Coordinates of C-alpha atoms in Angstrom, one line a residue:
M1 CA 51.5 -123.3 -154.1
M2 CA 52.6 -121.7 -150.9
T3 CA 55.6 -119.3 -150.7
Q4 CA 59.0 -120.7 -149.6
A5 CA 58.7 -118.8 -146.3
E6 CA 55.3 -120.4 -145.6
W7 CA 56.7 -123.8 -146.6
L8 CA 59.6 -123.5 -144.2
A9 CA 57.5 -122.4 -141.3
I10 CA 54.9 -125.2 -141.7
N11 CA 57.7 -127.8 -142.1
E12 CA 59.4 -126.7 -139.0
Q13 CA 56.1 -126.9 -137.1
R14 CA 55.4 -130.3 -138.5
A15 CA 58.9 -131.6 -137.7
S16 CA 58.7 -130.3 -134.1
I17 CA 55.3 -132.1 -133.6
Y18 CA 56.6 -135.4 -134.9
Q19 CA 59.7 -135.0 -132.8
W20 CA 57.6 -134.3 -129.7
F21 CA 55.5 -137.5 -130.3
G22 CA 58.7 -139.4 -130.8
S23 CA 60.2 -138.2 -127.5
L24 CA 57.1 -139.4 -125.6
F25 CA 57.0 -142.9 -127.2
A26 CA 60.8 -143.4 -126.9
L27 CA 61.5 -143.2 -123.2
E28 CA 60.0 -142.6 -119.8
Q29 CA 59.5 -138.9 -119.1
T30 CA 62.0 -137.2 -116.7
K31 CA 61.1 -134.7 -114.0
E32 CA 62.4 -131.9 -116.2
Q33 CA 60.3 -132.9 -119.2
L34 CA 57.2 -133.1 -117.1
E35 CA 57.8 -129.7 -115.7
C36 CA 57.3 -128.3 -119.2
Y37 CA 53.7 -129.4 -118.9
Q38 CA 53.3 -128.0 -115.4
N39 CA 54.7 -124.6 -116.6
H40 CA 52.3 -124.5 -119.6
Q41 CA 55.1 -124.6 -122.1
L42 CA 53.1 -126.9 -124.3
D43 CA 50.0 -124.6 -124.6
N44 CA 51.1 -123.4 -128.1
L45 CA 51.3 -127.0 -129.3
Y46 CA 47.9 -127.8 -127.9
A47 CA 46.5 -124.7 -129.7
V48 CA 47.9 -126.1 -133.0
F49 CA 46.2 -129.4 -132.6
T50 CA 42.9 -127.5 -131.8
E51 CA 43.3 -125.4 -134.9
L52 CA 43.7 -128.6 -136.9
G53 CA 40.3 -129.9 -135.7
L54 CA 41.8 -132.3 -133.1
S55 CA 40.3 -130.6 -130.0
T56 CA 38.7 -133.9 -128.7
E57 CA 42.0 -135.8 -128.9
V58 CA 44.2 -133.1 -127.5
N59 CA 41.8 -132.2 -124.7
R60 CA 41.8 -135.9 -123.7
F61 CA 45.6 -136.0 -123.6
Q62 CA 45.8 -132.6 -121.8
K63 CA 43.3 -133.9 -119.2
A64 CA 45.2 -137.1 -118.7
M65 CA 48.6 -135.3 -118.3
N66 CA 47.1 -132.8 -115.9
N67 CA 45.6 -135.6 -113.8
A68 CA 49.0 -137.4 -113.7
L69 CA 50.8 -134.2 -112.7
Q70 CA 48.6 -134.0 -109.5
D71 CA 50.4 -137.1 -108.3
D72 CA 53.5 -136.4 -106.2
S73 CA 55.0 -139.6 -107.6
V74 CA 54.2 -138.7 -111.2
V75 CA 57.6 -139.6 -112.6
L76 CA 57.5 -143.1 -111.1
E77 CA 53.8 -143.6 -111.9
L78 CA 54.2 -142.6 -115.6
A79 CA 57.3 -144.8 -115.8
A80 CA 55.3 -147.7 -114.5
D81 CA 52.5 -147.0 -117.1
F82 CA 55.2 -146.7 -119.8
A83 CA 56.6 -150.1 -118.9
Q84 CA 53.2 -151.8 -118.8
H85 CA 52.1 -150.2 -122.1
F86 CA 55.2 -150.7 -124.2
L87 CA 57.9 -153.0 -122.5
L88 CA 56.3 -156.2 -121.4
D89 CA 55.1 -159.1 -123.6
D90 CA 52.4 -158.8 -126.2
K91 CA 49.8 -160.3 -123.9
V92 CA 50.2 -157.4 -121.5
S93 CA 51.6 -154.5 -123.5
T94 CA 50.9 -152.8 -126.7
L95 CA 54.2 -153.3 -128.5
P96 CA 55.5 -150.3 -130.6
Y97 CA 57.2 -152.3 -133.3
A98 CA 56.1 -152.3 -136.9
S99 CA 57.3 -155.9 -137.4
F100 CA 54.9 -157.1 -134.8
Y101 CA 51.9 -155.9 -136.7
L102 CA 53.1 -156.5 -140.3
E103 CA 54.7 -159.9 -139.7
D104 CA 52.1 -161.7 -137.5
G105 CA 53.6 -161.0 -134.2
K106 CA 57.3 -161.4 -135.2
L107 CA 59.9 -159.2 -133.6
Y108 CA 63.2 -158.2 -135.4
G109 CA 61.6 -159.2 -138.7
D110 CA 62.2 -158.1 -142.2
V111 CA 60.7 -154.7 -141.5
E112 CA 63.2 -154.0 -138.8
T113 CA 66.1 -155.2 -141.1
K114 CA 64.9 -152.9 -143.8
M115 CA 64.7 -149.9 -141.4
K116 CA 68.3 -150.6 -140.2
E117 CA 69.5 -150.7 -143.8
F118 CA 67.7 -147.5 -144.6
L119 CA 69.2 -145.7 -141.6
E120 CA 72.7 -147.0 -142.5
S121 CA 72.4 -146.0 -146.1
N122 CA 71.5 -142.5 -145.0
Q123 CA 74.3 -142.4 -142.5
L124 CA 71.9 -142.1 -139.6
T125 CA 72.5 -143.9 -136.3
I126 CA 70.3 -144.7 -133.3
S127 CA 71.5 -143.4 -130.0
E128 CA 73.3 -145.9 -127.8
N129 CA 70.9 -145.0 -125.0
F130 CA 68.0 -146.3 -127.0
K131 CA 68.1 -150.1 -126.7
E132 CA 65.2 -150.8 -129.0
P133 CA 64.8 -152.4 -132.5
A134 CA 65.0 -150.1 -135.5
D135 CA 61.3 -150.5 -136.3
H136 CA 60.2 -148.9 -133.0
L137 CA 57.5 -146.3 -133.5
A138 CA 59.7 -143.5 -132.1
I139 CA 62.3 -144.2 -134.8
Y140 CA 59.7 -143.7 -137.5
L141 CA 58.7 -140.4 -135.9
Y142 CA 62.2 -139.1 -135.4
L143 CA 63.1 -140.1 -138.9
F144 CA 60.1 -138.4 -140.4
A145 CA 60.9 -135.2 -138.4
Y146 CA 64.5 -135.3 -139.8
W147 CA 63.1 -135.9 -143.4
I148 CA 60.7 -132.9 -143.1
R149 CA 63.5 -130.6 -142.1
R150 CA 65.8 -131.9 -144.8
S151 CA 63.1 -131.2 -147.4
N152 CA 63.4 -127.5 -146.7
Y153 CA 66.4 -127.6 -149.1
V154 CA 64.2 -129.0 -151.9
N155 CA 62.3 -126.6 -154.1
D156 CA 59.9 -129.0 -155.6
Q157 CA 57.1 -128.9 -153.0
V158 CA 54.8 -131.2 -154.9
T159 CA 57.3 -134.1 -155.2
V160 CA 58.3 -133.8 -151.5
S161 CA 54.6 -133.8 -150.5
K162 CA 54.0 -137.0 -152.5
E163 CA 57.0 -138.7 -151.1
Q164 CA 56.0 -137.8 -147.5
S165 CA 52.5 -139.0 -148.2
I166 CA 53.8 -142.4 -149.3
F167 CA 55.9 -142.7 -146.2
L168 CA 52.9 -142.0 -143.9
E169 CA 50.7 -144.4 -145.8
N170 CA 53.1 -147.2 -146.3
G171 CA 55.4 -146.7 -143.3
L172 CA 52.9 -145.9 -140.5
L173 CA 49.2 -146.1 -141.4
N174 CA 49.6 -149.7 -142.5
W175 CA 50.1 -150.7 -138.9
L176 CA 49.5 -147.8 -136.6
P177 CA 45.7 -148.1 -136.4
E178 CA 46.0 -151.6 -135.0
F179 CA 48.6 -150.3 -132.5
V180 CA 46.3 -147.5 -131.4
E181 CA 43.3 -149.9 -131.1
K182 CA 45.2 -152.1 -128.8
S183 CA 46.5 -149.1 -126.9
Q184 CA 42.9 -148.0 -126.0
K185 CA 42.4 -151.3 -124.2
Q186 CA 45.3 -150.8 -121.8
K187 CA 44.4 -150.6 -118.1
L188 CA 46.9 -148.0 -116.8
K189 CA 46.8 -145.7 -113.8
Y190 CA 46.7 -142.7 -116.1
D191 CA 45.3 -142.2 -119.7
V192 CA 48.5 -140.4 -120.9
Y193 CA 49.8 -143.0 -123.3
P194 CA 46.5 -144.3 -124.8
S195 CA 45.4 -140.7 -125.3
L196 CA 48.8 -139.9 -126.9
S197 CA 48.4 -142.8 -129.3
A198 CA 45.0 -141.7 -130.3
L199 CA 46.2 -138.1 -130.8
L200 CA 49.1 -139.3 -133.0
L201 CA 46.9 -141.3 -135.3
A202 CA 44.5 -138.4 -135.7
F203 CA 47.3 -136.0 -136.4
I204 CA 48.9 -138.2 -139.0
K205 CA 45.6 -138.5 -140.8
I206 CA 45.2 -134.7 -140.9
D207 CA 48.8 -134.3 -142.0
L208 CA 48.3 -136.7 -144.8
L209 CA 45.2 -134.9 -146.0
L210 CA 47.1 -131.6 -146.0
L211 CA 50.0 -133.1 -147.9
K212 CA 47.7 -134.4 -150.6
E213 CA 46.1 -131.1 -151.0

């Protein structure tokens, strides 16, 4: 059993990582956000992934982002990649909605309804600027980051770890592998979003193992 200080530190790091993933899957990146990569403000995050044994996945993402940043039109080019990857129909894009994978290509299905009800029951709201269904991948990631931070107030580390493991297994890993597999087939100008998807899946698998330990 780790100390409370260690528990808090690890949880904050985990929450920040899930929130970072969520921000990249939610919306197109702005000039200001991309400048963080140019200014090496993400180097500590990359180091964490490497320490977790994800050097292959994070190096791929870092290389893809660095390649994109060489483009004077990087904001527009990545926005175009984002649209093609996530926003078109399922024949062109890799849609980031749980219902699509769990309900045979259905959108706004039972999964989305249950997520909306869960958010409402916990008095959580989706930003008005985010015009997407509640079962969007980014919502799962933001929700999990929120849950991790809230668990800092719970002393029973074992119970919290079990509950979070169940969420990862039943809320994400039951459809995310298929999403990532389709993502790898995308023909985009830059490899940013396919590499990000692969990194997310690899990180979740590691996080699940650590929770179970």
